[in-house]
Amino acid sequence: MDEEEPQQCVFCHIASGKIPAKKVYEDDRVTVVLDINPATPGHLLVIPKEHVSVMPQMSEDLVAYMGMISKQLSHALIRALKIEGTSIFVANGVAAGQRAPHFLLHIIPRSPNDGVALQLLPGKIDEKTMNEVVAKLAPAVGKQFGVEVKLPKTEKPVKKSEPEAPVKGNLDAIADLLAGGK
Ligand SMILES: [Zn+2]
């Protein structure tokens, strides 16, 4: 909040309305506009009105609010644009490809074969490295939540996971939305 002068931040100006944008929603905490270089038509940027660069600077309350907003905007996109899903995306930090100095949450309408390249290519990791990652990470996560984490001495071998199949329940929910239901 102190590292960037909000006076110089384009996204603060978009959020406050000083710079015009194609706005689809606004309340006291966020402004939602169309991305001017959309991955697909209807690509939304959810811009917090408070200047924050990355998620760790945000209050938990605001993070939770962004989650709620994402859900409602996804519903609206699916209903209004007859798309079949949404990708919800945050580039959190320069290493993750973040270019804006202001935290942005992207909601991207998705359809089969829409050419949007957000696939995560499956990498390879061995059992030992996975255990090392868990040993480093789980205590840190516990500390973050204020709980003590006790790791078992030996980890059971992790089953090689199958490629993710579409979850039928989710598809049913989207079909319901398209049909105008809840
Ligand atoms: Zn800003």
PDB file of C-alpha atoms and ligand atoms in Angstrom:
ATOM      1  CA  MET A   1       0.000   0.000   0.000  1.00  0.00           C
ATOM      2  CA  ASP A   2       2.971   2.273   0.416  1.00  0.00           C
ATOM      3  CA  GLU A   3       5.119   1.002  -2.441  1.00  0.00           C
ATOM      4  CA  GLU A   4       3.099   2.527  -5.232  1.00  0.00           C
ATOM      5  CA  GLU A   5       1.751   6.044  -5.433  1.00  0.00           C
ATOM      6  CA  PRO A   6      -1.950   5.597  -6.088  1.00  0.00           C
ATOM      7  CA  GLN A   7      -1.827   8.945  -7.984  1.00  0.00           C
ATOM      8  CA  GLN A   8       0.262   7.202 -10.636  1.00  0.00           C
ATOM      9  CA  CYS A   9      -1.681   3.962 -10.740  1.00  0.00           C
ATOM     10  CA  VAL A  10      -3.826   3.606 -13.851  1.00  0.00           C
ATOM     11  CA  PHE A  11      -5.986   0.954 -12.189  1.00  0.00           C
ATOM     12  CA  CYS A  12      -6.736   3.204  -9.201  1.00  0.00           C
ATOM     13  CA  HIS A  13      -7.941   5.769 -11.736  1.00  0.00           C
ATOM     14  CA  ILE A  14     -10.036   3.179 -13.585  1.00  0.00           C
ATOM     15  CA  ALA A  15     -11.486   1.971 -10.278  1.00  0.00           C
ATOM     16  CA  SER A  16     -12.411   5.524  -9.243  1.00  0.00           C
ATOM     17  CA  GLY A  17     -13.799   6.371 -12.687  1.00  0.00           C
ATOM     18  CA  LYS A  18     -11.173   9.054 -13.478  1.00  0.00           C
ATOM     19  CA  ILE A  19     -10.094   6.987 -16.462  1.00  0.00           C
ATOM     20  CA  PRO A  20     -13.102   5.797 -18.456  1.00  0.00           C
ATOM     21  CA  ALA A  21     -13.627   2.078 -18.963  1.00  0.00           C
ATOM     22  CA  LYS A  22     -16.436  -0.265 -19.966  1.00  0.00           C
ATOM     23  CA  LYS A  23     -17.859  -0.778 -16.521  1.00  0.00           C
ATOM     24  CA  VAL A  24     -20.201  -3.676 -15.793  1.00  0.00           C
ATOM     25  CA  TYR A  25     -20.389  -3.373 -11.993  1.00  0.00           C
ATOM     26  CA  GLU A  26     -19.298  -1.124  -9.170  1.00  0.00           C
ATOM     27  CA  ASP A  27     -19.788  -1.018  -5.417  1.00  0.00           C
ATOM     28  CA  ASP A  28     -17.896   0.594  -2.546  1.00  0.00           C
ATOM     29  CA  ARG A  29     -15.068  -1.977  -2.706  1.00  0.00           C
ATOM     30  CA  VAL A  30     -14.579  -3.004  -6.323  1.00  0.00           C
ATOM     31  CA  THR A  31     -15.022  -1.820  -9.896  1.00  0.00           C
ATOM     32  CA  VAL A  32     -15.512  -4.440 -12.614  1.00  0.00           C
ATOM     33  CA  VAL A  33     -14.634  -3.516 -16.186  1.00  0.00           C
ATOM     34  CA  LEU A  34     -14.082  -5.222 -19.529  1.00  0.00           C
ATOM     35  CA  ASP A  35     -10.429  -5.973 -20.247  1.00  0.00           C
ATOM     36  CA  ILE A  36      -9.412  -3.891 -23.285  1.00  0.00           C
ATOM     37  CA  ASN A  37      -7.300  -6.808 -24.561  1.00  0.00           C
ATOM     38  CA  PRO A  38      -9.631  -9.663 -23.702  1.00  0.00           C
ATOM     39  CA  ALA A  39      -8.656 -13.319 -23.866  1.00  0.00           C
ATOM     40  CA  THR A  40     -12.292 -13.820 -24.930  1.00  0.00           C
ATOM     41  CA  PRO A  41     -15.175 -11.312 -25.259  1.00  0.00           C
ATOM     42  CA  GLY A  42     -16.519 -10.607 -21.780  1.00  0.00           C
ATOM     43  CA  HIS A  43     -13.120 -10.990 -20.078  1.00  0.00           C
ATOM     44  CA  LEU A  44     -13.600  -9.036 -16.846  1.00  0.00           C
ATOM     45  CA  LEU A  45     -11.151  -7.312 -14.544  1.00  0.00           C
ATOM     46  CA  VAL A  46     -12.215  -7.069 -10.927  1.00  0.00           C
ATOM     47  CA  ILE A  47     -10.298  -4.086  -9.540  1.00  0.00           C
ATOM     48  CA  PRO A  48     -10.239  -3.449  -5.792  1.00  0.00           C
ATOM     49  CA  LYS A  49     -10.765   0.276  -5.125  1.00  0.00           C
ATOM     50  CA  GLU A  50      -8.118   0.175  -2.434  1.00  0.00           C
ATOM     51  CA  HIS A  51      -4.623   0.226  -3.973  1.00  0.00           C
ATOM     52  CA  VAL A  52      -3.001  -3.140  -3.290  1.00  0.00           C
ATOM     53  CA  SER A  53      -0.264  -4.697  -5.410  1.00  0.00           C
ATOM     54  CA  VAL A  54      -0.519  -8.357  -4.476  1.00  0.00           C
ATOM     55  CA  MET A  55      -2.882 -10.612  -2.564  1.00  0.00           C
ATOM     56  CA  PRO A  56      -0.837 -10.814   0.679  1.00  0.00           C
ATOM     57  CA  GLN A  57      -1.437  -7.058   1.136  1.00  0.00           C
ATOM     58  CA  MET A  58      -5.198  -7.489   1.038  1.00  0.00           C
ATOM     59  CA  SER A  59      -7.333  -7.824   4.139  1.00  0.00           C
ATOM     60  CA  GLU A  60      -8.861 -11.287   4.546  1.00  0.00           C
ATOM     61  CA  ASP A  61     -12.211  -9.634   4.358  1.00  0.00           C
ATOM     62  CA  LEU A  62     -11.414  -8.165   0.940  1.00  0.00           C
ATOM     63  CA  VAL A  63      -9.998 -11.482  -0.303  1.00  0.00           C
ATOM     64  CA  ALA A  64     -13.231 -13.178   0.765  1.00  0.00           C
ATOM     65  CA  TYR A  65     -15.237 -10.457  -0.947  1.00  0.00           C
ATOM     66  CA  MET A  66     -13.293 -10.987  -4.188  1.00  0.00           C
ATOM     67  CA  GLY A  67     -14.225 -14.682  -4.007  1.00  0.00           C
ATOM     68  CA  MET A  68     -17.901 -13.865  -3.616  1.00  0.00           C
ATOM     69  CA  ILE A  69     -17.728 -11.338  -6.471  1.00  0.00           C
ATOM     70  CA  SER A  70     -16.051 -13.957  -8.696  1.00  0.00           C
ATOM     71  CA  LYS A  71     -18.873 -16.389  -8.102  1.00  0.00           C
ATOM     72  CA  GLN A  72     -21.597 -13.873  -8.932  1.00  0.00           C
ATOM     73  CA  LEU A  73     -19.788 -12.566 -12.015  1.00  0.00           C
ATOM     74  CA  SER A  74     -19.240 -16.108 -13.273  1.00  0.00           C
ATOM     75  CA  HIS A  75     -22.969 -16.768 -12.960  1.00  0.00           C
ATOM     76  CA  ALA A  76     -23.780 -13.544 -14.796  1.00  0.00           C
ATOM     77  CA  LEU A  77     -21.309 -14.306 -17.606  1.00  0.00           C
ATOM     78  CA  ILE A  78     -22.656 -17.829 -18.084  1.00  0.00           C
ATOM     79  CA  ARG A  79     -26.228 -16.546 -18.215  1.00  0.00           C
ATOM     80  CA  ALA A  80     -25.655 -13.463 -20.350  1.00  0.00           C
ATOM     81  CA  LEU A  81     -23.067 -14.666 -22.835  1.00  0.00           C
ATOM     82  CA  LYS A  82     -24.116 -18.317 -23.102  1.00  0.00           C
ATOM     83  CA  ILE A  83     -20.589 -19.460 -22.428  1.00  0.00           C
ATOM     84  CA  GLU A  84     -19.894 -22.808 -20.777  1.00  0.00           C
ATOM     85  CA  GLY A  85     -17.488 -21.904 -18.019  1.00  0.00           C
ATOM     86  CA  THR A  86     -15.110 -19.323 -16.638  1.00  0.00           C
ATOM     87  CA  SER A  87     -11.438 -19.278 -15.784  1.00  0.00           C
ATOM     88  CA  ILE A  88     -10.634 -17.186 -12.717  1.00  0.00           C
ATOM     89  CA  PHE A  89      -7.078 -16.026 -12.803  1.00  0.00           C
ATOM     90  CA  VAL A  90      -4.691 -13.953 -10.701  1.00  0.00           C
ATOM     91  CA  ALA A  91      -1.078 -13.202 -11.616  1.00  0.00           C
ATOM     92  CA  ASN A  92       0.242 -12.723  -8.099  1.00  0.00           C
ATOM     93  CA  GLY A  93       3.681 -11.146  -8.435  1.00  0.00           C
ATOM     94  CA  VAL A  94       6.018 -10.358 -11.331  1.00  0.00           C
ATOM     95  CA  ALA A  95       7.298 -13.951 -11.421  1.00  0.00           C
ATOM     96  CA  ALA A  96       3.722 -15.053 -12.127  1.00  0.00           C
ATOM     97  CA  GLY A  97       3.427 -12.676 -15.066  1.00  0.00           C
ATOM     98  CA  GLN A  98       1.845  -9.755 -13.221  1.00  0.00           C
ATOM     99  CA  ARG A  99       2.291  -6.594 -15.272  1.00  0.00           C
ATOM    100  CA  ALA A 100      -0.055  -4.159 -13.542  1.00  0.00           C
ATOM    101  CA  PRO A 101       1.100  -2.544 -10.272  1.00  0.00           C
ATOM    102  CA  HIS A 102      -2.432  -3.036  -8.897  1.00  0.00           C
ATOM    103  CA  PHE A 103      -3.993  -6.369  -7.906  1.00  0.00           C
ATOM    104  CA  LEU A 104      -6.378  -7.599 -10.612  1.00  0.00           C
ATOM    105  CA  LEU A 105      -8.623 -10.609 -10.694  1.00  0.00           C
ATOM    106  CA  HIS A 106      -9.452 -11.839 -14.180  1.00  0.00           C
ATOM    107  CA  ILE A 107     -12.672 -13.673 -14.984  1.00  0.00           C
ATOM    108  CA  ILE A 108     -12.472 -15.140 -18.448  1.00  0.00           C
ATOM    109  CA  PRO A 109     -15.501 -16.601 -20.235  1.00  0.00           C
ATOM    110  CA  ARG A 110     -14.654 -20.037 -21.604  1.00  0.00           C
ATOM    111  CA  SER A 111     -15.982 -22.248 -24.355  1.00  0.00           C
ATOM    112  CA  PRO A 112     -14.560 -25.464 -25.801  1.00  0.00           C
ATOM    113  CA  ASN A 113     -11.724 -24.800 -28.270  1.00  0.00           C
ATOM    114  CA  ASP A 114     -11.678 -21.062 -27.533  1.00  0.00           C
ATOM    115  CA  GLY A 115      -7.901 -21.007 -27.926  1.00  0.00           C
ATOM    116  CA  VAL A 116      -7.259 -19.560 -24.468  1.00  0.00           C
ATOM    117  CA  ALA A 117      -3.902 -20.938 -23.350  1.00  0.00           C
ATOM    118  CA  LEU A 118      -4.268 -21.362 -19.605  1.00  0.00           C
ATOM    119  CA  GLN A 119      -3.418 -25.057 -19.508  1.00  0.00           C
ATOM    120  CA  LEU A 120      -1.030 -26.147 -16.791  1.00  0.00           C
ATOM    121  CA  LEU A 121       1.270 -28.687 -18.379  1.00  0.00           C
ATOM    122  CA  PRO A 122       1.707 -31.682 -16.107  1.00  0.00           C
ATOM    123  CA  GLY A 123       5.227 -31.718 -14.674  1.00  0.00           C
ATOM    124  CA  LYS A 124       7.126 -34.579 -13.077  1.00  0.00           C
ATOM    125  CA  ILE A 125       8.183 -34.820  -9.441  1.00  0.00           C
ATOM    126  CA  ASP A 126       9.646 -37.698  -7.462  1.00  0.00           C
ATOM    127  CA  GLU A 127       8.428 -38.975  -4.114  1.00  0.00           C
ATOM    128  CA  LYS A 128      11.451 -37.623  -2.217  1.00  0.00           C
ATOM    129  CA  THR A 129      11.036 -34.102  -3.570  1.00  0.00           C
ATOM    130  CA  MET A 130       7.310 -34.144  -2.833  1.00  0.00           C
ATOM    131  CA  ASN A 131       8.030 -35.160   0.756  1.00  0.00           C
ATOM    132  CA  GLU A 132      10.596 -32.375   1.046  1.00  0.00           C
ATOM    133  CA  VAL A 133       8.086 -29.848  -0.232  1.00  0.00           C
ATOM    134  CA  VAL A 134       5.435 -31.048   2.229  1.00  0.00           C
ATOM    135  CA  ALA A 135       7.965 -30.954   5.095  1.00  0.00           C
ATOM    136  CA  LYS A 136       8.790 -27.311   4.307  1.00  0.00           C
ATOM    137  CA  LEU A 137       5.340 -26.173   3.402  1.00  0.00           C
ATOM    138  CA  ALA A 138       2.959 -27.796   5.870  1.00  0.00           C
ATOM    139  CA  PRO A 139       4.539 -26.136   8.957  1.00  0.00           C
ATOM    140  CA  ALA A 140       4.499 -22.789   7.155  1.00  0.00           C
ATOM    141  CA  VAL A 141       0.827 -23.238   6.305  1.00  0.00           C
ATOM    142  CA  GLY A 142       0.127 -24.247   9.904  1.00  0.00           C
ATOM    143  CA  LYS A 143       1.911 -21.108  11.126  1.00  0.00           C
ATOM    144  CA  GLN A 144      -0.167 -19.033   8.739  1.00  0.00           C
ATOM    145  CA  PHE A 145      -3.333 -20.480  10.290  1.00  0.00           C
ATOM    146  CA  GLY A 146      -1.923 -20.452  13.826  1.00  0.00           C
ATOM    147  CA  VAL A 147      -2.054 -24.243  14.272  1.00  0.00           C
ATOM    148  CA  GLU A 148       0.714 -26.748  14.862  1.00  0.00           C
ATOM    149  CA  VAL A 149       1.226 -29.292  12.122  1.00  0.00           C
ATOM    150  CA  LYS A 150       2.567 -32.740  12.995  1.00  0.00           C
ATOM    151  CA  LEU A 151       3.844 -34.594   9.975  1.00  0.00           C
ATOM    152  CA  PRO A 152       3.881 -38.391   9.941  1.00  0.00           C
ATOM    153  CA  LYS A 153       7.358 -39.924   9.915  1.00  0.00           C
ATOM    154  CA  THR A 154       6.835 -41.692   6.633  1.00  0.00           C
ATOM    155  CA  GLU A 155       4.512 -40.674   3.883  1.00  0.00           C
ATOM    156  CA  LYS A 156       2.537 -43.272   2.035  1.00  0.00           C
ATOM    157  CA  PRO A 157       3.393 -43.435  -1.649  1.00  0.00           C
ATOM    158  CA  VAL A 158       1.290 -40.964  -3.517  1.00  0.00           C
ATOM    159  CA  LYS A 159      -0.863 -42.533  -6.189  1.00  0.00           C
ATOM    160  CA  LYS A 160      -0.132 -41.264  -9.626  1.00  0.00           C
ATOM    161  CA  SER A 161      -3.098 -39.093 -10.407  1.00  0.00           C
ATOM    162  CA  GLU A 162      -5.170 -39.559 -13.491  1.00  0.00           C
ATOM    163  CA  PRO A 163      -5.749 -36.585 -15.782  1.00  0.00           C
ATOM    164  CA  GLU A 164      -8.618 -34.590 -14.355  1.00  0.00           C
ATOM    165  CA  ALA A 165     -11.966 -35.542 -15.805  1.00  0.00           C
ATOM    166  CA  PRO A 166     -14.701 -32.925 -15.935  1.00  0.00           C
ATOM    167  CA  VAL A 167     -16.757 -33.064 -12.764  1.00  0.00           C
ATOM    168  CA  LYS A 168     -20.267 -34.052 -13.689  1.00  0.00           C
ATOM    169  CA  GLY A 169     -21.855 -32.116 -10.825  1.00  0.00           C
ATOM    170  CA  ASN A 170     -20.259 -28.896 -12.045  1.00  0.00           C
ATOM    171  CA  LEU A 171     -21.439 -29.476 -15.586  1.00  0.00           C
ATOM    172  CA  ASP A 172     -24.951 -30.066 -14.297  1.00  0.00           C
ATOM    173  CA  ALA A 173     -24.789 -26.794 -12.363  1.00  0.00           C
ATOM    174  CA  ILE A 174     -23.746 -24.922 -15.502  1.00  0.00           C
ATOM    175  CA  ALA A 175     -26.466 -26.620 -17.524  1.00  0.00           C
ATOM    176  CA  ASP A 176     -28.960 -25.482 -14.883  1.00  0.00           C
ATOM    177  CA  LEU A 177     -27.686 -21.925 -15.180  1.00  0.00           C
ATOM    178  CA  LEU A 178     -28.042 -22.001 -18.946  1.00  0.00           C
ATOM    179  CA  ALA A 179     -31.559 -23.287 -18.501  1.00  0.00           C
ATOM    180  CA  GLY A 180     -32.277 -20.252 -16.318  1.00  0.00           C
ATOM    181  CA  GLY A 181     -32.415 -22.095 -13.011  1.00  0.00           C
ATOM    182  CA  LYS A 182     -30.507 -21.332  -9.823  1.00  0.00           C
TER     183      LYS A 182
HETATM  184 ZN    ZN B   1      -3.718   1.233  -7.818  1.00  0.00          ZN
END
